[in-house]
Amino acid sequence: MDKMMITGGRPLKGTVKVSGAKNAALPAIAACLLAPGKNILRNIPRLRDVDTIRKIMTQLGVEFTDHDGFIEVDAGTVKGYAAPYELVKTMRASILLLGPLLARSGRAKISLPGGCAIGERPVNLHLKALAAMGADLYLEHGYVNARSSGLKGTTIFFDIPTVTGTENIMMAAVTAHGNTIIKNAAKEPEIKDLAEMLRSMGAFIEGDGTDTISIQGTSGLKPAEHFVIPDRIEAGTFAIAAAMTGGDVTIEKCRPEHLTAVIEKVEASGAKVIQNEDSLSVKGPSTIESVDVKTMPFPGFPTDLQAQFMACMCIAKGWSMIRETIFENRFIHVSELKRMGAVIEINGNQALVKGQNQLQGAPVMATDLRASASLVLAGLVAGGTTEVHRIYHLDRGYEALEKKFAALGASIWREKV
Ligand code: EPZ
């Protein structure tokens, strides 16, 4: 196991390139199951979660070949239908294999993801929707067992705009008999990106990016070539880091239109933000203003940047209220930030943060992907050295983060524990 070491106090300066989006890469890779043949996927980030879904799909008979700048995914023959617990437990997004496997082979056996640090993470909405499309599903020994002799299009209403739930049904519906309408669909950019890929495979999809997606089932999808969108959460992480270190950073290869709510809050904290076609420049203020934040589904402030923004508010002038409305337990980073001198009071899904002049470096423990990013950001501004333990969480969703921060002037390095 590695730990991340950070000596704080250096403003970040320079330019950084954002990698492909983890949460667009995972559904894109899963979608390759829908058609026999070789798909070309570009801008796929090098992450543990990508390695995990590749391992699961390789066991299903899919062949992955790495090339310079792209990967080839050959789903010519799909010989299995099970995603085992040993792999699924490390990445709950494996549930994304359920829809495409049912569509392709009529059979799927996916370990229930189980909860994770940030919450129970149920998949009831996925299962209810697939059952409405005619799948037979039953839960046994911690696995979802699903069969279908041919999915049928229908109208699905999601009680909650679930991101992977929307993606699962899109992938199940593109080859179903008849039309499917998804109401209260998620509107995240990753949904539009998956729809783009499915259309390039020959699917008929409209309304992606709105709360109503209509899909006309078709047969004979073909393999595709797809370039995955940049990671808006990584870009947002760098924007917040630039603001809180009083730095001056240009974040390249990103899509500012995916970060409207985040840019608004970073500007409210006193930073100057210049938006270009595919880059953001962020100049941090000498003192951070306190800003209230409430996480919401896209286009609201993303829950995946809540912990990072909280780290920024820990050194703001005054009080800020942070409300987490998406997950029931996404404040685990709070106790670790308090070890660094932060003053935060939790009341249900609200955290009241009293900004401090400075945080102190300390040994802290990462508990989930975005909480670990929050602790790294806190380390960048803390006096002294911070050790972030269990950074395998970080490696699930950030590609070479310490190298990118070091290139911006941070004093950050990995050590073996
Ligand atoms: C996706 O998770 C992302 N993961 C998450 O990113 C992100 O935080 C989340 O969307 C919200 O934006 C991927 O895309 C791989 P949801 P997902 O279904 O799809 C409840 C990261 O750090 N719900 O939109 O699992 C659920 O409990 C990860 O990259 C049900 O009740 O999230 C939550 O409260 C973390 N029943 C809410 O809906 C269901 O069947 C939104 O969850 C499904 C979800």
Short mmCIF file of C-alpha atoms and ligand atoms in Angstrom, two decimals:
data_model
loop_
_atom_site.label_atom_id
_atom_site.label_comp_id
_atom_site.label_asym_id
_atom_site.label_seq_id
_atom_site.Cartn_x
_atom_site.Cartn_y
_atom_site.Cartn_z
CA MET A 1 0.00 0.00 0.00
CA ASP A 2 1.20 3.52 -0.77
CA LYS A 3 0.72 6.78 1.06
CA MET A 4 0.78 10.28 -0.39
CA MET A 5 3.10 12.82 1.23
CA ILE A 6 2.37 16.52 0.76
CA THR A 7 4.24 19.54 2.14
CA GLY A 8 1.82 22.44 1.97
CA GLY A 9 2.13 26.14 1.26
CA ARG A 10 3.02 26.27 -2.42
CA PRO A 11 0.68 28.06 -4.86
CA LEU A 12 0.02 25.92 -7.94
CA LYS A 13 1.30 27.47 -11.17
CA GLY A 14 1.30 26.30 -14.78
CA THR A 15 -0.87 24.14 -17.03
CA VAL A 16 -2.33 20.67 -16.51
CA LYS A 17 -4.07 18.32 -18.96
CA VAL A 18 -7.24 16.54 -17.86
CA SER A 19 -7.62 12.80 -18.56
CA GLY A 20 -10.68 11.08 -20.01
CA ALA A 21 -13.70 10.79 -17.71
CA LYS A 22 -13.83 7.67 -15.53
CA ASN A 23 -17.62 7.85 -15.44
CA ALA A 24 -17.85 8.01 -19.23
CA ALA A 25 -15.14 5.40 -19.87
CA LEU A 26 -16.83 2.71 -17.76
CA PRO A 27 -20.20 2.76 -19.61
CA ALA A 28 -18.41 3.10 -22.96
CA ILE A 29 -16.40 -0.06 -22.26
CA ALA A 30 -19.54 -1.90 -21.06
CA ALA A 31 -21.41 -0.83 -24.23
CA CYS A 32 -18.88 -2.74 -26.36
CA LEU A 33 -20.73 -5.91 -25.26
CA LEU A 34 -23.73 -4.84 -27.34
CA ALA A 35 -22.24 -5.72 -30.73
CA PRO A 36 -19.82 -8.40 -31.97
CA GLY A 37 -16.59 -6.98 -33.38
CA LYS A 38 -13.78 -4.56 -32.63
CA ASN A 39 -14.47 -1.18 -31.01
CA ILE A 40 -11.87 1.61 -30.82
CA LEU A 41 -12.05 3.72 -27.64
CA ARG A 42 -9.90 6.86 -27.30
CA ASN A 43 -9.08 9.05 -24.27
CA ILE A 44 -9.64 6.15 -21.85
CA PRO A 45 -7.90 7.06 -18.54
CA ARG A 46 -5.43 4.73 -16.84
CA LEU A 47 -7.33 3.98 -13.62
CA ARG A 48 -7.92 1.07 -11.26
CA ASP A 49 -11.66 1.10 -12.03
CA VAL A 50 -10.91 0.76 -15.77
CA ASP A 51 -8.57 -2.15 -14.97
CA THR A 52 -11.34 -3.77 -12.92
CA ILE A 53 -14.03 -3.63 -15.62
CA ARG A 54 -11.46 -4.91 -18.13
CA LYS A 55 -10.71 -7.91 -15.87
CA ILE A 56 -14.42 -8.72 -15.54
CA MET A 57 -15.08 -8.42 -19.27
CA THR A 58 -11.96 -10.42 -20.17
CA GLN A 59 -13.42 -13.27 -18.10
CA LEU A 60 -16.55 -12.91 -20.26
CA GLY A 61 -14.48 -13.51 -23.39
CA VAL A 62 -13.93 -9.90 -24.46
CA GLU A 63 -10.42 -9.12 -25.79
CA PHE A 64 -8.67 -5.84 -24.95
CA THR A 65 -5.64 -4.62 -26.90
CA ASP A 66 -3.74 -1.51 -25.84
CA HIS A 67 -2.44 0.81 -28.56
CA ASP A 68 -0.84 4.23 -28.41
CA GLY A 69 -3.68 6.63 -27.62
CA PHE A 70 -6.53 4.13 -27.86
CA ILE A 71 -7.69 0.67 -26.79
CA GLU A 72 -9.33 -1.95 -29.00
CA VAL A 73 -12.22 -3.84 -27.40
CA ASP A 74 -13.22 -7.00 -29.29
CA ALA A 75 -16.54 -8.43 -28.11
CA GLY A 76 -16.69 -10.91 -30.96
CA THR A 77 -17.60 -13.75 -28.66
CA VAL A 78 -19.14 -13.32 -25.24
CA LYS A 79 -18.78 -16.67 -23.55
CA GLY A 80 -19.91 -15.91 -20.02
CA TYR A 81 -22.43 -13.85 -18.16
CA ALA A 82 -21.18 -13.60 -14.54
CA ALA A 83 -19.41 -10.74 -12.77
CA PRO A 84 -17.89 -12.19 -9.59
CA TYR A 85 -18.05 -10.59 -6.15
CA GLU A 86 -14.24 -10.51 -5.77
CA LEU A 87 -14.05 -7.96 -8.59
CA VAL A 88 -17.44 -6.24 -8.22
CA LYS A 89 -16.82 -5.41 -4.54
CA THR A 90 -13.98 -3.12 -5.58
CA MET A 91 -16.04 -1.26 -8.16
CA ARG A 92 -19.80 -0.93 -7.83
CA ALA A 93 -20.09 0.43 -11.38
CA SER A 94 -19.88 -3.22 -12.47
CA ILE A 95 -23.68 -3.05 -12.34
CA LEU A 96 -23.30 -1.36 -15.74
CA LEU A 97 -22.69 -4.83 -17.23
CA LEU A 98 -26.23 -5.96 -16.39
CA GLY A 99 -28.05 -4.14 -19.21
CA PRO A 100 -25.63 -4.92 -22.05
CA LEU A 101 -25.18 -8.57 -21.00
CA LEU A 102 -28.95 -9.09 -20.93
CA ALA A 103 -29.27 -7.38 -24.32
CA ARG A 104 -26.44 -9.41 -25.88
CA SER A 105 -26.77 -12.85 -24.28
CA GLY A 106 -30.16 -12.85 -22.52
CA ARG A 107 -28.39 -13.84 -19.29
CA ALA A 108 -26.48 -12.04 -16.53
CA LYS A 109 -25.30 -12.88 -13.03
CA ILE A 110 -23.86 -9.78 -11.38
CA SER A 111 -22.79 -9.62 -7.78
CA LEU A 112 -24.82 -7.02 -5.94
CA PRO A 113 -22.35 -4.16 -5.49
CA GLY A 114 -23.11 -3.79 -1.82
CA GLY A 115 -22.62 -0.52 -0.09
CA CYS A 116 -19.50 1.56 -0.03
CA ALA A 117 -18.17 4.25 2.26
CA ILE A 118 -20.49 6.94 0.92
CA GLY A 119 -23.71 5.04 1.23
CA GLU A 120 -25.78 1.91 0.71
CA ARG A 121 -25.75 2.38 -3.09
CA PRO A 122 -28.93 0.40 -3.92
CA VAL A 123 -29.70 -0.74 -7.48
CA ASN A 124 -33.45 -1.24 -7.04
CA LEU A 125 -34.27 1.29 -9.77
CA HIS A 126 -32.06 -0.57 -12.27
CA LEU A 127 -33.78 -3.88 -11.46
CA LYS A 128 -37.32 -2.47 -11.50
CA ALA A 129 -36.74 -0.94 -14.93
CA LEU A 130 -35.24 -4.12 -16.42
CA ALA A 131 -38.14 -6.16 -15.02
CA ALA A 132 -40.52 -3.71 -16.72
CA MET A 133 -38.71 -4.50 -19.98
CA GLY A 134 -39.50 -8.18 -19.49
CA ALA A 135 -36.37 -9.47 -17.78
CA ASP A 136 -36.77 -12.19 -15.13
CA LEU A 137 -34.67 -11.19 -12.15
CA TYR A 138 -34.08 -12.81 -8.79
CA LEU A 139 -31.58 -12.14 -6.01
CA GLU A 140 -29.70 -15.10 -4.56
CA HIS A 141 -26.54 -15.36 -2.45
CA GLY A 142 -25.73 -11.68 -3.04
CA TYR A 143 -26.06 -11.92 -6.81
CA VAL A 144 -28.57 -10.49 -9.26
CA ASN A 145 -29.59 -13.34 -11.58
CA ALA A 146 -31.25 -12.07 -14.76
CA ARG A 147 -32.64 -13.76 -17.82
CA SER A 148 -34.49 -12.48 -20.84
CA SER A 149 -35.72 -14.09 -24.04
CA GLY A 150 -35.87 -10.66 -25.63
CA LEU A 151 -36.24 -7.31 -23.89
CA LYS A 152 -39.27 -5.23 -24.79
CA GLY A 153 -39.41 -1.46 -25.07
CA THR A 154 -41.60 0.29 -22.50
CA THR A 155 -41.91 3.55 -20.57
CA ILE A 156 -39.66 3.78 -17.51
CA PHE A 157 -40.05 6.42 -14.79
CA PHE A 158 -37.07 6.77 -12.42
CA ASP A 159 -38.05 7.95 -8.91
CA ILE A 160 -34.51 9.36 -8.70
CA PRO A 161 -32.47 10.47 -11.76
CA THR A 162 -29.94 7.63 -11.37
CA VAL A 163 -26.83 8.02 -13.57
CA THR A 164 -25.83 4.37 -13.99
CA GLY A 165 -29.50 3.37 -13.89
CA THR A 166 -30.16 5.60 -16.91
CA GLU A 167 -27.06 4.19 -18.64
CA ASN A 168 -28.07 0.58 -17.93
CA ILE A 169 -31.53 1.07 -19.43
CA MET A 170 -30.15 2.94 -22.45
CA MET A 171 -27.89 -0.06 -23.17
CA ALA A 172 -30.73 -2.54 -22.58
CA ALA A 173 -33.15 -0.58 -24.77
CA VAL A 174 -31.11 0.02 -27.93
CA THR A 175 -31.70 -3.57 -29.17
CA ALA A 176 -35.04 -4.19 -27.41
CA HIS A 177 -38.24 -4.87 -29.39
CA GLY A 178 -40.10 -1.58 -29.72
CA ASN A 179 -39.54 1.84 -28.21
CA THR A 180 -38.41 2.81 -24.72
CA ILE A 181 -39.01 6.15 -23.04
CA ILE A 182 -36.95 6.95 -19.93
CA LYS A 183 -38.59 9.64 -17.80
CA ASN A 184 -36.75 11.52 -15.05
CA ALA A 185 -33.54 10.35 -16.72
CA ALA A 186 -30.17 11.57 -15.46
CA LYS A 187 -28.81 14.53 -17.48
CA GLU A 188 -25.08 14.26 -16.68
CA PRO A 189 -22.64 14.83 -19.59
CA GLU A 190 -21.63 11.17 -19.30
CA ILE A 191 -25.17 10.20 -20.35
CA LYS A 192 -24.86 12.23 -23.58
CA ASP A 193 -21.43 10.73 -24.17
CA LEU A 194 -22.79 7.18 -23.92
CA ALA A 195 -25.66 8.12 -26.26
CA GLU A 196 -23.11 9.44 -28.77
CA MET A 197 -21.29 6.12 -28.70
CA LEU A 198 -24.51 4.11 -29.00
CA ARG A 199 -25.60 6.23 -31.99
CA SER A 200 -22.25 5.57 -33.65
CA MET A 201 -23.03 1.86 -33.17
CA GLY A 202 -26.28 2.38 -35.08
CA ALA A 203 -28.71 3.00 -32.21
CA PHE A 204 -31.67 5.38 -32.39
CA ILE A 205 -31.62 7.65 -29.30
CA GLU A 206 -33.05 11.13 -28.74
CA GLY A 207 -33.34 13.40 -25.75
CA ASP A 208 -30.10 12.41 -24.03
CA GLY A 209 -29.07 15.28 -21.74
CA THR A 210 -32.71 16.05 -20.97
CA ASP A 211 -34.95 14.30 -18.44
CA THR A 212 -36.75 12.34 -21.15
CA ILE A 213 -34.81 9.96 -23.39
CA SER A 214 -36.53 8.04 -26.19
CA ILE A 215 -34.94 4.98 -27.76
CA GLN A 216 -36.18 3.04 -30.78
CA GLY A 217 -34.97 -0.55 -30.51
CA THR A 218 -33.04 -1.87 -33.51
CA SER A 219 -31.09 -4.99 -34.41
CA GLY A 220 -27.66 -5.22 -35.95
CA LEU A 221 -25.64 -2.73 -33.95
CA LYS A 222 -22.07 -2.47 -35.19
CA PRO A 223 -18.82 -1.87 -33.25
CA ALA A 224 -17.87 1.81 -32.98
CA GLU A 225 -15.00 4.25 -32.62
CA HIS A 226 -15.52 6.67 -29.72
CA PHE A 227 -13.55 9.46 -28.02
CA VAL A 228 -14.51 9.70 -24.34
CA ILE A 229 -15.21 13.16 -22.87
CA PRO A 230 -12.75 14.77 -20.44
CA ASP A 231 -13.22 14.16 -16.71
CA ARG A 232 -15.18 17.13 -15.33
CA ILE A 233 -14.57 15.99 -11.75
CA GLU A 234 -10.79 15.94 -12.26
CA ALA A 235 -10.99 19.36 -13.93
CA GLY A 236 -13.09 20.67 -11.03
CA THR A 237 -10.60 19.23 -8.55
CA PHE A 238 -7.77 21.22 -10.19
CA ALA A 239 -9.90 24.39 -10.34
CA ILE A 240 -10.60 24.18 -6.59
CA ALA A 241 -6.93 23.40 -5.88
CA ALA A 242 -5.83 26.46 -7.87
CA ALA A 243 -8.29 28.67 -5.97
CA MET A 244 -7.37 27.45 -2.48
CA THR A 245 -3.58 27.58 -3.01
CA GLY A 246 -3.77 31.14 -4.40
CA GLY A 247 -2.33 29.74 -7.59
CA ASP A 248 -2.61 30.46 -11.31
CA VAL A 249 -3.46 27.32 -13.28
CA THR A 250 -4.69 26.64 -16.80
CA ILE A 251 -6.64 23.41 -17.01
CA GLU A 252 -6.45 22.09 -20.56
CA LYS A 253 -8.49 19.49 -22.47
CA CYS A 254 -11.60 20.10 -20.38
CA ARG A 255 -15.17 21.15 -21.21
CA PRO A 256 -16.11 24.31 -19.20
CA GLU A 257 -19.77 23.81 -20.15
CA HIS A 258 -19.71 20.66 -17.97
CA LEU A 259 -18.62 22.74 -14.95
CA THR A 260 -20.99 25.73 -14.88
CA ALA A 261 -22.11 25.21 -11.26
CA VAL A 262 -18.54 24.56 -10.10
CA ILE A 263 -17.14 27.64 -11.88
CA GLU A 264 -19.85 29.76 -10.27
CA LYS A 265 -18.84 28.56 -6.76
CA VAL A 266 -15.09 28.88 -7.43
CA GLU A 267 -15.66 32.47 -8.61
CA ALA A 268 -17.81 33.18 -5.53
CA SER A 269 -14.84 32.07 -3.38
CA GLY A 270 -12.90 34.98 -4.92
CA ALA A 271 -11.02 33.28 -7.74
CA LYS A 272 -10.82 34.72 -11.23
CA VAL A 273 -11.92 32.17 -13.85
CA ILE A 274 -11.42 32.57 -17.61
CA GLN A 275 -13.29 30.03 -19.78
CA ASN A 276 -12.07 29.07 -23.23
CA GLU A 277 -13.36 26.48 -25.70
CA ASP A 278 -11.54 23.54 -24.12
CA SER A 279 -9.71 25.01 -21.13
CA LEU A 280 -10.18 26.90 -17.89
CA SER A 281 -7.78 29.37 -16.29
CA VAL A 282 -8.15 29.84 -12.55
CA LYS A 283 -6.34 32.52 -10.53
CA GLY A 284 -6.75 32.09 -6.79
CA PRO A 285 -7.47 35.03 -4.44
CA SER A 286 -5.26 36.09 -1.52
CA THR A 287 -8.12 35.24 0.86
CA ILE A 288 -10.91 32.73 0.18
CA GLU A 289 -14.50 33.92 0.66
CA SER A 290 -16.86 31.45 2.34
CA VAL A 291 -19.54 30.05 -0.01
CA ASP A 292 -22.60 27.86 0.66
CA VAL A 293 -22.99 24.76 -1.53
CA LYS A 294 -25.80 22.26 -2.06
CA THR A 295 -25.07 19.17 -4.18
CA MET A 296 -27.66 18.41 -6.87
CA PRO A 297 -28.00 16.25 -9.99
CA PHE A 298 -26.49 17.84 -13.12
CA PRO A 299 -26.45 20.74 -13.94
CA GLY A 300 -26.31 21.45 -10.19
CA PHE A 301 -23.13 21.29 -8.09
CA PRO A 302 -21.81 17.69 -8.41
CA THR A 303 -21.68 15.51 -5.30
CA ASP A 304 -18.30 14.22 -6.57
CA LEU A 305 -16.77 17.67 -5.88
CA GLN A 306 -18.40 18.28 -2.49
CA ALA A 307 -15.48 16.94 -0.44
CA GLN A 308 -12.92 18.87 -2.49
CA PHE A 309 -14.87 22.14 -2.14
CA MET A 310 -15.23 21.56 1.59
CA ALA A 311 -11.42 21.42 1.87
CA CYS A 312 -11.35 24.86 0.25
CA MET A 313 -13.98 26.23 2.65
CA CYS A 314 -11.87 25.02 5.62
CA ILE A 315 -9.52 27.97 4.96
CA ALA A 316 -12.17 30.48 3.87
CA LYS A 317 -13.00 33.68 5.73
CA GLY A 318 -16.19 33.04 7.75
CA TRP A 319 -18.78 30.26 7.79
CA SER A 320 -20.08 28.11 4.92
CA MET A 321 -22.92 25.58 4.83
CA ILE A 322 -22.43 22.48 2.70
CA ARG A 323 -25.46 20.31 2.01
CA GLU A 324 -25.11 16.83 0.52
CA THR A 325 -28.41 15.78 -1.06
CA ILE A 326 -27.32 12.81 -3.23
CA PHE A 327 -25.66 10.31 -0.84
CA GLU A 328 -26.53 9.63 2.77
CA ASN A 329 -23.01 9.31 4.13
CA ARG A 330 -20.68 11.49 2.13
CA PHE A 331 -19.07 13.39 5.01
CA ILE A 332 -16.46 10.80 6.01
CA HIS A 333 -13.68 13.17 5.02
CA VAL A 334 -14.89 15.58 7.76
CA SER A 335 -13.30 13.70 10.67
CA GLU A 336 -10.01 13.53 8.77
CA LEU A 337 -10.12 17.25 7.89
CA LYS A 338 -10.74 17.98 11.58
CA ARG A 339 -7.52 16.13 12.43
CA MET A 340 -5.85 18.82 10.33
CA GLY A 341 -7.44 21.58 12.40
CA ALA A 342 -10.60 22.18 10.38
CA VAL A 343 -13.67 23.36 12.32
CA ILE A 344 -16.72 21.57 10.93
CA GLU A 345 -20.04 20.69 12.54
CA ILE A 346 -22.26 18.07 10.95
CA ASN A 347 -26.02 18.09 11.38
CA GLY A 348 -27.66 15.39 9.23
CA ASN A 349 -26.82 16.10 5.61
CA GLN A 350 -25.49 19.55 6.40
CA ALA A 351 -21.94 20.46 7.34
CA LEU A 352 -21.23 23.90 8.81
CA VAL A 353 -17.61 24.87 8.11
CA LYS A 354 -15.86 27.67 10.05
CA GLY A 355 -12.91 28.81 7.98
CA GLN A 356 -9.49 28.81 9.68
CA ASN A 357 -6.35 30.79 8.89
CA GLN A 358 -4.44 27.61 8.24
CA LEU A 359 -4.72 23.82 8.51
CA GLN A 360 -1.94 21.71 10.04
CA GLY A 361 -0.31 18.81 8.24
CA ALA A 362 -1.16 15.42 9.83
CA PRO A 363 -1.37 11.71 9.04
CA VAL A 364 -4.92 11.09 7.69
CA MET A 365 -6.82 8.17 6.16
CA ALA A 366 -8.56 8.10 2.79
CA THR A 367 -11.91 6.31 2.85
CA ASP A 368 -13.33 6.79 -0.62
CA LEU A 369 -12.26 8.19 -3.94
CA ARG A 370 -13.32 11.81 -3.63
CA ALA A 371 -12.62 12.06 0.11
CA SER A 372 -9.00 11.15 -0.66
CA ALA A 373 -8.83 13.99 -3.18
CA SER A 374 -10.17 16.35 -0.52
CA LEU A 375 -7.40 15.34 1.89
CA VAL A 376 -4.73 15.87 -0.78
CA LEU A 377 -6.10 19.38 -1.42
CA ALA A 378 -6.07 20.11 2.31
CA GLY A 379 -2.45 18.92 2.42
CA LEU A 380 -1.54 21.37 -0.36
CA VAL A 381 -2.45 24.32 1.90
CA ALA A 382 -1.64 22.88 5.36
CA GLY A 383 1.41 23.97 7.35
CA GLY A 384 3.93 21.12 7.47
CA THR A 385 3.61 17.68 5.94
CA THR A 386 0.44 15.63 5.47
CA GLU A 387 0.42 11.85 4.95
CA VAL A 388 -2.67 10.50 3.19
CA HIS A 389 -2.92 6.74 3.81
CA ARG A 390 -4.85 4.14 1.73
CA ILE A 391 -4.52 6.14 -1.49
CA TYR A 392 -5.58 3.11 -3.51
CA HIS A 393 -8.93 4.88 -3.23
CA LEU A 394 -7.44 7.83 -5.12
CA ASP A 395 -6.01 5.60 -7.84
CA ARG A 396 -9.50 4.35 -8.67
CA GLY A 397 -10.45 7.68 -10.18
CA TYR A 398 -7.45 9.97 -10.72
CA GLU A 399 -4.69 9.24 -13.25
CA ALA A 400 -1.20 10.12 -11.93
CA LEU A 401 -2.58 12.86 -9.67
CA GLU A 402 0.66 13.44 -7.76
CA LYS A 403 2.62 13.82 -11.01
CA LYS A 404 0.14 16.41 -12.25
CA PHE A 405 0.25 18.36 -8.96
CA ALA A 406 4.07 18.14 -8.80
CA ALA A 407 4.26 19.55 -12.35
CA LEU A 408 2.25 22.51 -11.04
CA GLY A 409 4.84 23.13 -8.32
CA ALA A 410 3.34 21.19 -5.41
CA SER A 411 5.64 19.32 -3.03
CA ILE A 412 3.93 15.92 -3.26
CA TRP A 413 5.26 12.38 -3.56
CA ARG A 414 4.30 8.74 -2.97
CA GLU A 415 5.89 6.52 -0.35
CA LYS A 416 5.55 2.81 0.17
CA VAL A 417 3.99 1.92 3.52
C1 EPZ B 1 -22.80 7.74 -10.49
O1 EPZ B 1 -23.05 6.78 -9.48
C2 EPZ B 1 -21.31 8.01 -10.44
N1 EPZ B 1 -20.57 6.78 -10.75
C3 EPZ B 1 -20.92 8.52 -9.05
O2 EPZ B 1 -19.54 8.82 -9.08
C4 EPZ B 1 -21.70 9.80 -8.78
O3 EPZ B 1 -21.41 10.25 -7.48
C5 EPZ B 1 -23.20 9.52 -8.90
O4 EPZ B 1 -23.49 8.96 -10.20
C6 EPZ B 1 -24.04 10.76 -8.71
O5 EPZ B 1 -23.68 11.71 -9.68
C7 EPZ B 1 -20.49 6.37 -12.04
O6 EPZ B 1 -21.00 7.01 -12.96
C8 EPZ B 1 -19.72 5.11 -12.30
P1 EPZ B 1 -26.90 7.36 -8.83
P2 EPZ B 1 -24.49 6.04 -9.41
O7 EPZ B 1 -27.54 6.08 -9.23
O8 EPZ B 1 -25.06 5.90 -10.76
C9 EPZ B 1 -29.91 6.43 -5.33
C10 EPZ B 1 -17.33 8.76 -8.31
O9 EPZ B 1 -16.79 9.24 -7.32
N2 EPZ B 1 -30.27 5.22 -6.08
O10 EPZ B 1 -27.04 8.54 -9.74
O11 EPZ B 1 -24.32 4.83 -8.57
C11 EPZ B 1 -28.50 6.41 -4.81
O12 EPZ B 1 -28.41 5.73 -3.57
C12 EPZ B 1 -18.68 8.08 -8.18
O13 EPZ B 1 -16.87 8.80 -9.47
C13 EPZ B 1 -31.29 4.40 -5.60
O14 EPZ B 1 -31.89 4.68 -4.57
O15 EPZ B 1 -25.35 7.11 -8.61
C14 EPZ B 1 -28.17 7.88 -4.68
O16 EPZ B 1 -28.69 8.35 -3.46
C15 EPZ B 1 -19.16 8.08 -6.75
N3 EPZ B 1 -31.62 3.28 -6.31
C16 EPZ B 1 -28.94 8.52 -5.84
O17 EPZ B 1 -29.93 7.54 -6.23
C17 EPZ B 1 -30.98 2.94 -7.47
O18 EPZ B 1 -31.34 1.91 -8.07
C18 EPZ B 1 -28.10 8.85 -7.06
O19 EPZ B 1 -27.35 7.71 -7.35
C19 EPZ B 1 -29.93 3.78 -7.93
C20 EPZ B 1 -29.61 4.91 -7.23
#
